[in-house]
């Protein structure tokens, strides 16, 4: 992460700690793809993923001020999400829930080995963590282009972000190249 | 820089299948000799697939609505000397209903709250136009003194003693906002606002 990216993230976290709701919503936009991706890779259902999301959020709201450094937020979120998912499974086993064979069977889905699934999960986490570190305006654009479920048009994106349509291409290019460089430094497997 | 922006634009459209046959072949020819471009394409493809792989479209709005409630509830906890206020961490009503299920089956509502070190799970079953059955459990509560649960609304107050598993049931709770107050040994331990 560059110094500017770290500074941007640090400022966002400070705004959250100042009880700025907009800042919290922006932070959630940065970390929730990571949370839901982990849940998805661990084969949780939609409702279960939402349950884990709430658990992670309350932990984050209570402990955000204890983070030693802003750039540790993604590893922290990854860690508590995984712990919540494992806790979820432990509880399900204790309660002897009927287990959906398609999601909990010994044979991994799609014929992949556990090692392959783990590598895939780690790779995805790395990508989403890196995405979360982009400066605010670039993150918002990449989010709108790739993650916004309403799949906005370029006109809608320009209006929402209050930018000229002509700036979308260059900003997208800069953001993607930045993301690429961050991932290259982390030895991401493209 | 301009040239790089244009090629990234073409990669973006390539992933979305928006290039003409000629453009597609030009891009593929370029990819065959440019490792960095190939890796950028892989990155764009990965990002493009995020929306399709995580139920994101169903969870995005509920996530933000839940966050707003969570923040509001958190701010009710102003002092360690006062009873803990429950923080909403799950509400099944925030999620869109599955298409194949009849609404009547989905009228039950599940809620979860973080209550200090404990967790409260509540399920609500409508039983009449203005009342419901409420079953709850306060998990993590380990005191030896009995747990007393009070349901308080504008028009009624009902008191129940939870069982040894800290499970409690109100057979007639109102379908209006009310408060659950948890007490033990005459002391109020926690307050949870249930907004229906």
PDB file of N, CA, C and O in Angstrom, chain A residues 19 21 24-25 28-29 32 36 40 46-47 50-51 53-55 57-58 61-62 91 123-124 127 143 145-149 151 154 170 172 176-177 180 183-184 190, chain B residues 1 5 8-9 12 36 39 43 46-48 50-51 53-54 56-60 62-64 66-68 70-71 74-75 89-90 95-96 110 112 114 116 119 139:
ATOM      1  N   UNK A  19     -17.960   8.990  14.654  1.00  0.00           N
ATOM      2  CA  UNK A  19     -19.405   8.761  14.524  1.00  0.00           C
ATOM      3  C   UNK A  19     -19.991   9.341  13.234  1.00  0.00           C
ATOM      4  O   UNK A  19     -21.131   9.785  13.226  1.00  0.00           O
ATOM      5  N   UNK A  21     -21.660   8.538  10.028  1.00  0.00           N
ATOM      6  CA  UNK A  21     -22.351   7.384   9.448  1.00  0.00           C
ATOM      7  C   UNK A  21     -21.965   7.162   7.988  1.00  0.00           C
ATOM      8  O   UNK A  21     -21.841   6.025   7.540  1.00  0.00           O
ATOM      9  N   UNK A  24     -18.873   5.214   7.819  1.00  0.00           N
ATOM     10  CA  UNK A  24     -19.104   3.784   8.112  1.00  0.00           C
ATOM     11  C   UNK A  24     -19.663   3.077   6.879  1.00  0.00           C
ATOM     12  O   UNK A  24     -19.254   1.967   6.553  1.00  0.00           O
ATOM     13  N   UNK A  25     -20.570   3.724   6.188  1.00  0.00           N
ATOM     14  CA  UNK A  25     -21.141   3.103   4.994  1.00  0.00           C
ATOM     15  C   UNK A  25     -20.071   2.939   3.916  1.00  0.00           C
ATOM     16  O   UNK A  25     -20.052   1.955   3.180  1.00  0.00           O
ATOM     17  N   UNK A  28     -17.942   0.013   4.941  1.00  0.00           N
ATOM     18  CA  UNK A  28     -18.639  -1.241   4.674  1.00  0.00           C
ATOM     19  C   UNK A  28     -18.567  -1.587   3.188  1.00  0.00           C
ATOM     20  O   UNK A  28     -18.415  -2.741   2.813  1.00  0.00           O
ATOM     21  N   UNK A  29     -18.642  -0.586   2.327  1.00  0.00           N
ATOM     22  CA  UNK A  29     -18.492  -0.848   0.890  1.00  0.00           C
ATOM     23  C   UNK A  29     -17.112  -1.435   0.590  1.00  0.00           C
ATOM     24  O   UNK A  29     -16.961  -2.235  -0.334  1.00  0.00           O
ATOM     25  N   UNK A  32     -17.195  -5.237   2.887  1.00  0.00           N
ATOM     26  CA  UNK A  32     -18.239  -6.264   2.781  1.00  0.00           C
ATOM     27  C   UNK A  32     -18.032  -7.234   1.611  1.00  0.00           C
ATOM     28  O   UNK A  32     -18.343  -8.417   1.757  1.00  0.00           O
ATOM     29  N   UNK A  36     -18.350 -11.208   2.420  1.00  0.00           N
ATOM     30  CA  UNK A  36     -19.280 -12.108   1.731  1.00  0.00           C
ATOM     31  C   UNK A  36     -18.547 -13.097   0.828  1.00  0.00           C
ATOM     32  O   UNK A  36     -19.017 -14.221   0.619  1.00  0.00           O
ATOM     33  N   UNK A  40     -18.981 -17.034   1.050  1.00  0.00           N
ATOM     34  CA  UNK A  40     -19.352 -17.787  -0.154  1.00  0.00           C
ATOM     35  C   UNK A  40     -18.377 -18.942  -0.384  1.00  0.00           C
ATOM     36  O   UNK A  40     -18.788 -20.062  -0.683  1.00  0.00           O
ATOM     37  N   UNK A  46     -27.002 -17.658   1.830  1.00  0.00           N
ATOM     38  CA  UNK A  46     -27.193 -16.205   1.854  1.00  0.00           C
ATOM     39  C   UNK A  46     -27.512 -15.718   3.280  1.00  0.00           C
ATOM     40  O   UNK A  46     -26.906 -14.762   3.783  1.00  0.00           O
ATOM     41  N   UNK A  47     -28.467 -16.391   3.943  1.00  0.00           N
ATOM     42  CA  UNK A  47     -28.871 -15.961   5.286  1.00  0.00           C
ATOM     43  C   UNK A  47     -27.720 -16.140   6.277  1.00  0.00           C
ATOM     44  O   UNK A  47     -27.497 -15.293   7.150  1.00  0.00           O
ATOM     45  N   UNK A  50     -25.257 -13.407   5.840  1.00  0.00           N
ATOM     46  CA  UNK A  50     -25.747 -12.157   6.419  1.00  0.00           C
ATOM     47  C   UNK A  50     -25.580 -12.169   7.932  1.00  0.00           C
ATOM     48  O   UNK A  50     -25.260 -11.155   8.554  1.00  0.00           O
ATOM     49  N   UNK A  51     -25.786 -13.331   8.510  1.00  0.00           N
ATOM     50  CA  UNK A  51     -25.590 -13.510   9.949  1.00  0.00           C
ATOM     51  C   UNK A  51     -24.130 -13.217  10.318  1.00  0.00           C
ATOM     52  O   UNK A  51     -23.832 -12.462  11.249  1.00  0.00           O
ATOM     53  N   UNK A  53     -22.000 -11.513   8.611  1.00  0.00           N
ATOM     54  CA  UNK A  53     -21.745 -10.094   8.349  1.00  0.00           C
ATOM     55  C   UNK A  53     -22.096  -9.238   9.565  1.00  0.00           C
ATOM     56  O   UNK A  53     -21.320  -8.379   9.985  1.00  0.00           O
ATOM     57  N   UNK A  54     -23.258  -9.499  10.158  1.00  0.00           N
ATOM     58  CA  UNK A  54     -23.670  -8.732  11.341  1.00  0.00           C
ATOM     59  C   UNK A  54     -22.713  -8.937  12.508  1.00  0.00           C
ATOM     60  O   UNK A  54     -22.363  -7.995  13.224  1.00  0.00           O
ATOM     61  N   UNK A  55     -22.279 -10.174  12.678  1.00  0.00           N
ATOM     62  CA  UNK A  55     -21.349 -10.484  13.772  1.00  0.00           C
ATOM     63  C   UNK A  55     -20.022  -9.735  13.570  1.00  0.00           C
ATOM     64  O   UNK A  55     -19.435  -9.200  14.511  1.00  0.00           O
ATOM     65  N   UNK A  57     -19.554  -7.016  11.801  1.00  0.00           N
ATOM     66  CA  UNK A  57     -19.757  -5.565  11.911  1.00  0.00           C
ATOM     67  C   UNK A  57     -19.767  -5.118  13.362  1.00  0.00           C
ATOM     68  O   UNK A  57     -19.154  -4.097  13.705  1.00  0.00           O
ATOM     69  N   UNK A  58     -20.449  -5.859  14.215  1.00  0.00           N
ATOM     70  CA  UNK A  58     -20.524  -5.413  15.610  1.00  0.00           C
ATOM     71  C   UNK A  58     -19.135  -5.496  16.245  1.00  0.00           C
ATOM     72  O   UNK A  58     -18.756  -4.639  17.049  1.00  0.00           O
ATOM     73  N   UNK A  61     -17.261  -2.416  14.913  1.00  0.00           N
ATOM     74  CA  UNK A  61     -17.716  -1.159  15.517  1.00  0.00           C
ATOM     75  C   UNK A  61     -17.142  -1.020  16.931  1.00  0.00           C
ATOM     76  O   UNK A  61     -16.736   0.053  17.356  1.00  0.00           O
ATOM     77  N   UNK A  62     -17.073  -2.139  17.640  1.00  0.00           N
ATOM     78  CA  UNK A  62     -16.589  -2.076  19.023  1.00  0.00           C
ATOM     79  C   UNK A  62     -15.079  -1.927  19.095  1.00  0.00           C
ATOM     80  O   UNK A  62     -14.555  -1.350  20.046  1.00  0.00           O
ATOM     81  N   UNK A  91     -21.069 -24.430  15.964  1.00  0.00           N
ATOM     82  CA  UNK A  91     -22.383 -24.372  16.598  1.00  0.00           C
ATOM     83  C   UNK A  91     -23.358 -25.267  15.856  1.00  0.00           C
ATOM     84  O   UNK A  91     -24.167 -25.978  16.465  1.00  0.00           O
ATOM     85  N   UNK A 123      -6.573 -16.199  -2.679  1.00  0.00           N
ATOM     86  CA  UNK A 123      -6.367 -15.334  -3.848  1.00  0.00           C
ATOM     87  C   UNK A 123      -7.466 -14.272  -3.905  1.00  0.00           C
ATOM     88  O   UNK A 123      -7.203 -13.079  -4.125  1.00  0.00           O
ATOM     89  N   UNK A 124      -8.693 -14.711  -3.691  1.00  0.00           N
ATOM     90  CA  UNK A 124      -9.818 -13.791  -3.738  1.00  0.00           C
ATOM     91  C   UNK A 124      -9.751 -12.768  -2.604  1.00  0.00           C
ATOM     92  O   UNK A 124     -10.069 -11.590  -2.784  1.00  0.00           O
ATOM     93  N   UNK A 127      -7.272 -10.112  -3.474  1.00  0.00           N
ATOM     94  CA  UNK A 127      -7.815  -9.187  -4.464  1.00  0.00           C
ATOM     95  C   UNK A 127      -8.728  -8.160  -3.806  1.00  0.00           C
ATOM     96  O   UNK A 127      -8.615  -6.952  -4.034  1.00  0.00           O
ATOM     97  N   UNK A 143     -15.896   0.148  -7.638  1.00  0.00           N
ATOM     98  CA  UNK A 143     -17.071  -0.464  -7.008  1.00  0.00           C
ATOM     99  C   UNK A 143     -18.278  -0.332  -7.927  1.00  0.00           C
ATOM    100  O   UNK A 143     -19.015  -1.295  -8.150  1.00  0.00           O
ATOM    101  N   UNK A 145     -18.347   0.127 -11.150  1.00  0.00           N
ATOM    102  CA  UNK A 145     -18.175  -0.591 -12.416  1.00  0.00           C
ATOM    103  C   UNK A 145     -18.284  -2.108 -12.258  1.00  0.00           C
ATOM    104  O   UNK A 145     -18.771  -2.799 -13.146  1.00  0.00           O
ATOM    105  N   UNK A 146     -17.811  -2.625 -11.106  1.00  0.00           N
ATOM    106  CA  UNK A 146     -17.711  -4.081 -10.978  1.00  0.00           C
ATOM    107  C   UNK A 146     -18.594  -4.688  -9.884  1.00  0.00           C
ATOM    108  O   UNK A 146     -18.918  -5.870  -9.945  1.00  0.00           O
ATOM    109  N   UNK A 147     -18.946  -3.914  -8.869  1.00  0.00           N
ATOM    110  CA  UNK A 147     -19.615  -4.510  -7.710  1.00  0.00           C
ATOM    111  C   UNK A 147     -21.028  -3.988  -7.440  1.00  0.00           C
ATOM    112  O   UNK A 147     -21.804  -4.664  -6.787  1.00  0.00           O
ATOM    113  N   UNK A 148     -21.334  -2.803  -7.895  1.00  0.00           N
ATOM    114  CA  UNK A 148     -22.657  -2.250  -7.609  1.00  0.00           C
ATOM    115  C   UNK A 148     -23.723  -3.159  -8.223  1.00  0.00           C
ATOM    116  O   UNK A 148     -23.754  -3.353  -9.438  1.00  0.00           O
ATOM    117  N   UNK A 149     -24.606  -3.752  -7.382  1.00  0.00           N
ATOM    118  CA  UNK A 149     -25.571  -4.718  -7.895  1.00  0.00           C
ATOM    119  C   UNK A 149     -26.565  -4.115  -8.882  1.00  0.00           C
ATOM    120  O   UNK A 149     -27.172  -4.839  -9.666  1.00  0.00           O
ATOM    121  N   UNK A 151     -25.755  -2.385 -11.365  1.00  0.00           N
ATOM    122  CA  UNK A 151     -25.047  -2.306 -12.651  1.00  0.00           C
ATOM    123  C   UNK A 151     -25.325  -0.989 -13.371  1.00  0.00           C
ATOM    124  O   UNK A 151     -25.886  -0.954 -14.465  1.00  0.00           O
ATOM    125  N   UNK A 154     -22.734   4.275 -17.499  1.00  0.00           N
ATOM    126  CA  UNK A 154     -21.691   5.285 -17.316  1.00  0.00           C
ATOM    127  C   UNK A 154     -22.315   6.636 -16.927  1.00  0.00           C
ATOM    128  O   UNK A 154     -21.760   7.373 -16.108  1.00  0.00           O
ATOM    129  N   UNK A 170     -10.137   7.104 -18.026  1.00  0.00           N
ATOM    130  CA  UNK A 170      -8.801   7.338 -17.452  1.00  0.00           C
ATOM    131  C   UNK A 170      -8.710   6.971 -15.967  1.00  0.00           C
ATOM    132  O   UNK A 170      -7.718   6.381 -15.537  1.00  0.00           O
ATOM    133  N   UNK A 172     -10.568   4.783 -14.361  1.00  0.00           N
ATOM    134  CA  UNK A 172     -10.613   3.324 -14.295  1.00  0.00           C
ATOM    135  C   UNK A 172      -9.245   2.744 -14.616  1.00  0.00           C
ATOM    136  O   UNK A 172      -8.760   1.843 -13.920  1.00  0.00           O
ATOM    137  N   UNK A 176      -7.062   0.554 -12.004  1.00  0.00           N
ATOM    138  CA  UNK A 176      -6.731  -0.844 -12.291  1.00  0.00           C
ATOM    139  C   UNK A 176      -5.216  -1.053 -12.304  1.00  0.00           C
ATOM    140  O   UNK A 176      -4.720  -2.072 -11.804  1.00  0.00           O
ATOM    141  N   UNK A 177      -4.498  -0.082 -12.845  1.00  0.00           N
ATOM    142  CA  UNK A 177      -3.030  -0.209 -12.847  1.00  0.00           C
ATOM    143  C   UNK A 177      -2.488  -0.161 -11.419  1.00  0.00           C
ATOM    144  O   UNK A 177      -1.561  -0.879 -11.051  1.00  0.00           O
ATOM    145  N   UNK A 180      -3.210  -3.411  -9.827  1.00  0.00           N
ATOM    146  CA  UNK A 180      -2.280  -4.376 -10.403  1.00  0.00           C
ATOM    147  C   UNK A 180      -0.930  -4.321  -9.700  1.00  0.00           C
ATOM    148  O   UNK A 180      -0.365  -5.353  -9.323  1.00  0.00           O
ATOM    149  N   UNK A 183      -1.095  -5.721  -6.159  1.00  0.00           N
ATOM    150  CA  UNK A 183      -1.180  -7.173  -6.166  1.00  0.00           C
ATOM    151  C   UNK A 183       0.147  -7.805  -6.592  1.00  0.00           C
ATOM    152  O   UNK A 183       0.537  -8.855  -6.063  1.00  0.00           O
ATOM    153  N   UNK A 184       0.825  -7.152  -7.531  1.00  0.00           N
ATOM    154  CA  UNK A 184       2.137  -7.668  -7.962  1.00  0.00           C
ATOM    155  C   UNK A 184       3.102  -7.707  -6.772  1.00  0.00           C
ATOM    156  O   UNK A 184       3.838  -8.677  -6.587  1.00  0.00           O
ATOM    157  N   UNK A 190      -1.942 -14.103 -10.907  1.00  0.00           N
ATOM    158  CA  UNK A 190      -2.946 -13.608 -11.858  1.00  0.00           C
ATOM    159  C   UNK A 190      -3.503 -14.734 -12.725  1.00  0.00           C
ATOM    160  O   UNK A 190      -2.872 -15.750 -12.910  1.00  0.00           O
TER     161      UNK A 190
ATOM    162  N   UNK B   1       0.399   6.991 -21.784  1.00  0.00           N
ATOM    163  CA  UNK B   1      -0.683   6.890 -20.779  1.00  0.00           C
ATOM    164  C   UNK B   1      -2.037   6.762 -21.478  1.00  0.00           C
ATOM    165  O   UNK B   1      -2.864   5.927 -21.117  1.00  0.00           O
ATOM    166  N   UNK B   5      -4.626   3.657 -21.392  1.00  0.00           N
ATOM    167  CA  UNK B   5      -6.036   3.810 -21.009  1.00  0.00           C
ATOM    168  C   UNK B   5      -6.926   3.185 -22.064  1.00  0.00           C
ATOM    169  O   UNK B   5      -7.911   2.503 -21.758  1.00  0.00           O
ATOM    170  N   UNK B   8      -6.776  -0.665 -21.854  1.00  0.00           N
ATOM    171  CA  UNK B   8      -7.524  -1.146 -20.689  1.00  0.00           C
ATOM    172  C   UNK B   8      -9.020  -1.067 -20.969  1.00  0.00           C
ATOM    173  O   UNK B   8      -9.796  -1.961 -20.594  1.00  0.00           O
ATOM    174  N   UNK B   9      -9.422  -0.029 -21.647  1.00  0.00           N
ATOM    175  CA  UNK B   9     -10.831   0.085 -22.025  1.00  0.00           C
ATOM    176  C   UNK B   9     -11.230  -1.088 -22.904  1.00  0.00           C
ATOM    177  O   UNK B   9     -12.311  -1.673 -22.759  1.00  0.00           O
ATOM    178  N   UNK B  12     -11.603  -4.196 -20.841  1.00  0.00           N
ATOM    179  CA  UNK B  12     -12.863  -4.117 -20.092  1.00  0.00           C
ATOM    180  C   UNK B  12     -14.015  -4.569 -20.971  1.00  0.00           C
ATOM    181  O   UNK B  12     -14.852  -5.384 -20.577  1.00  0.00           O
ATOM    182  N   UNK B  36       2.135  -8.322 -19.028  1.00  0.00           N
ATOM    183  CA  UNK B  36       1.442  -7.409 -18.113  1.00  0.00           C
ATOM    184  C   UNK B  36      -0.018  -7.240 -18.531  1.00  0.00           C
ATOM    185  O   UNK B  36      -0.920  -7.226 -17.692  1.00  0.00           O
ATOM    186  N   UNK B  39      -2.003 -10.218 -17.520  1.00  0.00           N
ATOM    187  CA  UNK B  39      -2.306 -10.197 -16.082  1.00  0.00           C
ATOM    188  C   UNK B  39      -3.389  -9.162 -15.761  1.00  0.00           C
ATOM    189  O   UNK B  39      -4.247  -9.395 -14.903  1.00  0.00           O
ATOM    190  N   UNK B  43      -7.045  -9.770 -13.982  1.00  0.00           N
ATOM    191  CA  UNK B  43      -7.546  -8.940 -12.876  1.00  0.00           C
ATOM    192  C   UNK B  43      -8.950  -8.428 -13.177  1.00  0.00           C
ATOM    193  O   UNK B  43      -9.850  -8.507 -12.343  1.00  0.00           O
ATOM    194  N   UNK B  46     -11.424 -11.235 -12.930  1.00  0.00           N
ATOM    195  CA  UNK B  46     -11.720 -11.548 -11.526  1.00  0.00           C
ATOM    196  C   UNK B  46     -12.713 -10.549 -10.931  1.00  0.00           C
ATOM    197  O   UNK B  46     -13.666 -10.930 -10.241  1.00  0.00           O
ATOM    198  N   UNK B  47     -12.476  -9.287 -11.186  1.00  0.00           N
ATOM    199  CA  UNK B  47     -13.370  -8.254 -10.644  1.00  0.00           C
ATOM    200  C   UNK B  47     -14.767  -8.404 -11.237  1.00  0.00           C
ATOM    201  O   UNK B  47     -15.771  -8.279 -10.550  1.00  0.00           O
ATOM    202  N   UNK B  48     -14.797  -8.691 -12.541  1.00  0.00           N
ATOM    203  CA  UNK B  48     -16.080  -8.826 -13.238  1.00  0.00           C
ATOM    204  C   UNK B  48     -16.906  -9.960 -12.642  1.00  0.00           C
ATOM    205  O   UNK B  48     -18.136  -9.892 -12.596  1.00  0.00           O
ATOM    206  N   UNK B  50     -16.922 -10.963  -9.526  1.00  0.00           N
ATOM    207  CA  UNK B  50     -17.286 -10.790  -8.109  1.00  0.00           C
ATOM    208  C   UNK B  50     -18.794 -10.639  -7.932  1.00  0.00           C
ATOM    209  O   UNK B  50     -19.387 -11.180  -7.015  1.00  0.00           O
ATOM    210  N   UNK B  51     -19.388  -9.869  -8.842  1.00  0.00           N
ATOM    211  CA  UNK B  51     -20.823  -9.596  -8.700  1.00  0.00           C
ATOM    212  C   UNK B  51     -21.639 -10.869  -8.825  1.00  0.00           C
ATOM    213  O   UNK B  51     -22.705 -11.009  -8.237  1.00  0.00           O
ATOM    214  N   UNK B  53     -20.692 -13.994  -7.962  1.00  0.00           N
ATOM    215  CA  UNK B  53     -20.342 -15.156  -7.154  1.00  0.00           C
ATOM    216  C   UNK B  53     -20.696 -15.052  -5.672  1.00  0.00           C
ATOM    217  O   UNK B  53     -20.431 -15.952  -4.925  1.00  0.00           O
ATOM    218  N   UNK B  54     -21.251 -13.949  -5.215  1.00  0.00           N
ATOM    219  CA  UNK B  54     -21.414 -13.835  -3.764  1.00  0.00           C
ATOM    220  C   UNK B  54     -22.817 -13.429  -3.322  1.00  0.00           C
ATOM    221  O   UNK B  54     -22.985 -12.945  -2.227  1.00  0.00           O
ATOM    222  N   UNK B  56     -24.246 -10.979  -4.044  1.00  0.00           N
ATOM    223  CA  UNK B  56     -23.998  -9.588  -3.711  1.00  0.00           C
ATOM    224  C   UNK B  56     -25.223  -8.716  -3.965  1.00  0.00           C
ATOM    225  O   UNK B  56     -25.523  -7.813  -3.176  1.00  0.00           O
ATOM    226  N   UNK B  57     -25.940  -9.012  -5.056  1.00  0.00           N
ATOM    227  CA  UNK B  57     -27.091  -8.171  -5.382  1.00  0.00           C
ATOM    228  C   UNK B  57     -28.183  -8.282  -4.323  1.00  0.00           C
ATOM    229  O   UNK B  57     -28.927  -7.341  -4.090  1.00  0.00           O
ATOM    230  N   UNK B  58     -28.274  -9.431  -3.651  1.00  0.00           N
ATOM    231  CA  UNK B  58     -29.288  -9.595  -2.599  1.00  0.00           C
ATOM    232  C   UNK B  58     -28.831  -9.045  -1.268  1.00  0.00           C
ATOM    233  O   UNK B  58     -29.643  -8.771  -0.389  1.00  0.00           O
ATOM    234  N   UNK B  59     -27.529  -8.926  -1.089  1.00  0.00           N
ATOM    235  CA  UNK B  59     -27.001  -8.584   0.233  1.00  0.00           C
ATOM    236  C   UNK B  59     -26.570  -7.130   0.384  1.00  0.00           C
ATOM    237  O   UNK B  59     -26.399  -6.645   1.496  1.00  0.00           O
ATOM    238  N   UNK B  60     -26.388  -6.451  -0.728  1.00  0.00           N
ATOM    239  CA  UNK B  60     -25.824  -5.097  -0.679  1.00  0.00           C
ATOM    240  C   UNK B  60     -26.707  -4.135   0.114  1.00  0.00           C
ATOM    241  O   UNK B  60     -26.258  -3.521   1.079  1.00  0.00           O
ATOM    242  N   UNK B  62     -29.443  -4.862   2.096  1.00  0.00           N
ATOM    243  CA  UNK B  62     -29.639  -5.305   3.485  1.00  0.00           C
ATOM    244  C   UNK B  62     -28.420  -5.015   4.362  1.00  0.00           C
ATOM    245  O   UNK B  62     -28.572  -4.658   5.535  1.00  0.00           O
ATOM    246  N   UNK B  63     -27.224  -5.158   3.798  1.00  0.00           N
ATOM    247  CA  UNK B  63     -26.011  -4.901   4.589  1.00  0.00           C
ATOM    248  C   UNK B  63     -25.991  -3.455   5.080  1.00  0.00           C
ATOM    249  O   UNK B  63     -25.674  -3.186   6.247  1.00  0.00           O
ATOM    250  N   UNK B  64     -26.348  -2.545   4.223  1.00  0.00           N
ATOM    251  CA  UNK B  64     -26.322  -1.125   4.626  1.00  0.00           C
ATOM    252  C   UNK B  64     -27.449  -0.805   5.597  1.00  0.00           C
ATOM    253  O   UNK B  64     -27.264   0.008   6.509  1.00  0.00           O
ATOM    254  N   UNK B  66     -28.743  -2.928   7.741  1.00  0.00           N
ATOM    255  CA  UNK B  66     -28.343  -3.514   9.021  1.00  0.00           C
ATOM    256  C   UNK B  66     -27.300  -2.640   9.702  1.00  0.00           C
ATOM    257  O   UNK B  66     -27.362  -2.396  10.908  1.00  0.00           O
ATOM    258  N   UNK B  67     -26.354  -2.145   8.925  1.00  0.00           N
ATOM    259  CA  UNK B  67     -25.312  -1.273   9.484  1.00  0.00           C
ATOM    260  C   UNK B  67     -25.931  -0.056  10.156  1.00  0.00           C
ATOM    261  O   UNK B  67     -25.543   0.337  11.260  1.00  0.00           O
ATOM    262  N   UNK B  68     -26.925   0.541   9.521  1.00  0.00           N
ATOM    263  CA  UNK B  68     -27.546   1.744  10.074  1.00  0.00           C
ATOM    264  C   UNK B  68     -28.201   1.429  11.419  1.00  0.00           C
ATOM    265  O   UNK B  68     -28.054   2.178  12.386  1.00  0.00           O
ATOM    266  N   UNK B  70     -27.449  -1.064  13.388  1.00  0.00           N
ATOM    267  CA  UNK B  70     -26.376  -1.439  14.316  1.00  0.00           C
ATOM    268  C   UNK B  70     -25.743  -0.183  14.917  1.00  0.00           C
ATOM    269  O   UNK B  70     -25.483  -0.114  16.127  1.00  0.00           O
ATOM    270  N   UNK B  71     -25.485   0.808  14.085  1.00  0.00           N
ATOM    271  CA  UNK B  71     -24.876   2.061  14.577  1.00  0.00           C
ATOM    272  C   UNK B  71     -25.820   2.780  15.542  1.00  0.00           C
ATOM    273  O   UNK B  71     -25.395   3.282  16.594  1.00  0.00           O
ATOM    274  N   UNK B  74     -25.824   0.893  18.813  1.00  0.00           N
ATOM    275  CA  UNK B  74     -24.543   1.019  19.514  1.00  0.00           C
ATOM    276  C   UNK B  74     -24.506   2.315  20.317  1.00  0.00           C
ATOM    277  O   UNK B  74     -23.994   2.348  21.446  1.00  0.00           O
ATOM    278  N   UNK B  75     -25.070   3.353  19.750  1.00  0.00           N
ATOM    279  CA  UNK B  75     -25.021   4.670  20.410  1.00  0.00           C
ATOM    280  C   UNK B  75     -25.934   4.759  21.630  1.00  0.00           C
ATOM    281  O   UNK B  75     -25.867   5.729  22.384  1.00  0.00           O
ATOM    282  N   UNK B  89     -27.901  -7.362  15.129  1.00  0.00           N
ATOM    283  CA  UNK B  89     -26.882  -7.908  14.236  1.00  0.00           C
ATOM    284  C   UNK B  89     -27.483  -8.834  13.169  1.00  0.00           C
ATOM    285  O   UNK B  89     -26.765  -9.329  12.293  1.00  0.00           O
ATOM    286  N   UNK B  90     -28.781  -9.097  13.260  1.00  0.00           N
ATOM    287  CA  UNK B  90     -29.439  -9.883  12.214  1.00  0.00           C
ATOM    288  C   UNK B  90     -30.930  -9.622  12.275  1.00  0.00           C
ATOM    289  O   UNK B  90     -31.506  -9.573  13.362  1.00  0.00           O
ATOM    290  N   UNK B  95     -33.809  -9.205   4.544  1.00  0.00           N
ATOM    291  CA  UNK B  95     -33.410  -9.974   3.362  1.00  0.00           C
ATOM    292  C   UNK B  95     -34.601 -10.168   2.436  1.00  0.00           C
ATOM    293  O   UNK B  95     -35.718 -10.371   2.908  1.00  0.00           O
ATOM    294  N   UNK B  96     -34.384 -10.159   1.127  1.00  0.00           N
ATOM    295  CA  UNK B  96     -35.485 -10.433   0.194  1.00  0.00           C
ATOM    296  C   UNK B  96     -35.955 -11.865   0.362  1.00  0.00           C
ATOM    297  O   UNK B  96     -35.159 -12.761   0.643  1.00  0.00           O
ATOM    298  N   UNK B 110     -36.802 -13.705  12.309  1.00  0.00           N
ATOM    299  CA  UNK B 110     -35.683 -14.029  13.199  1.00  0.00           C
ATOM    300  C   UNK B 110     -34.829 -12.795  13.409  1.00  0.00           C
ATOM    301  O   UNK B 110     -34.514 -12.089  12.449  1.00  0.00           O
ATOM    302  N   UNK B 112     -31.423 -11.155  15.796  1.00  0.00           N
ATOM    303  CA  UNK B 112     -30.311 -11.437  16.708  1.00  0.00           C
ATOM    304  C   UNK B 112     -29.743 -10.116  17.211  1.00  0.00           C
ATOM    305  O   UNK B 112     -29.677  -9.132  16.464  1.00  0.00           O
ATOM    306  N   UNK B 114     -26.536  -8.420  19.729  1.00  0.00           N
ATOM    307  CA  UNK B 114     -25.359  -8.524  20.589  1.00  0.00           C
ATOM    308  C   UNK B 114     -25.698  -7.761  21.862  1.00  0.00           C
ATOM    309  O   UNK B 114     -26.059  -6.578  21.814  1.00  0.00           O
ATOM    310  N   UNK B 116     -23.872  -7.051  25.129  1.00  0.00           N
ATOM    311  CA  UNK B 116     -22.623  -7.157  25.909  1.00  0.00           C
ATOM    312  C   UNK B 116     -21.875  -8.409  25.479  1.00  0.00           C
ATOM    313  O   UNK B 116     -21.595  -8.613  24.308  1.00  0.00           O
ATOM    314  N   UNK B 119     -25.511 -13.078  23.574  1.00  0.00           N
ATOM    315  CA  UNK B 119     -26.184 -12.904  22.297  1.00  0.00           C
ATOM    316  C   UNK B 119     -27.636 -13.336  22.464  1.00  0.00           C
ATOM    317  O   UNK B 119     -27.910 -14.422  22.978  1.00  0.00           O
ATOM    318  N   UNK B 139     -27.986 -16.351  24.892  1.00  0.00           N
ATOM    319  CA  UNK B 139     -26.839 -17.267  24.896  1.00  0.00           C
ATOM    320  C   UNK B 139     -25.643 -16.624  25.574  1.00  0.00           C
ATOM    321  O   UNK B 139     -25.399 -15.431  25.451  1.00  0.00           O
TER     322      UNK B 139
END
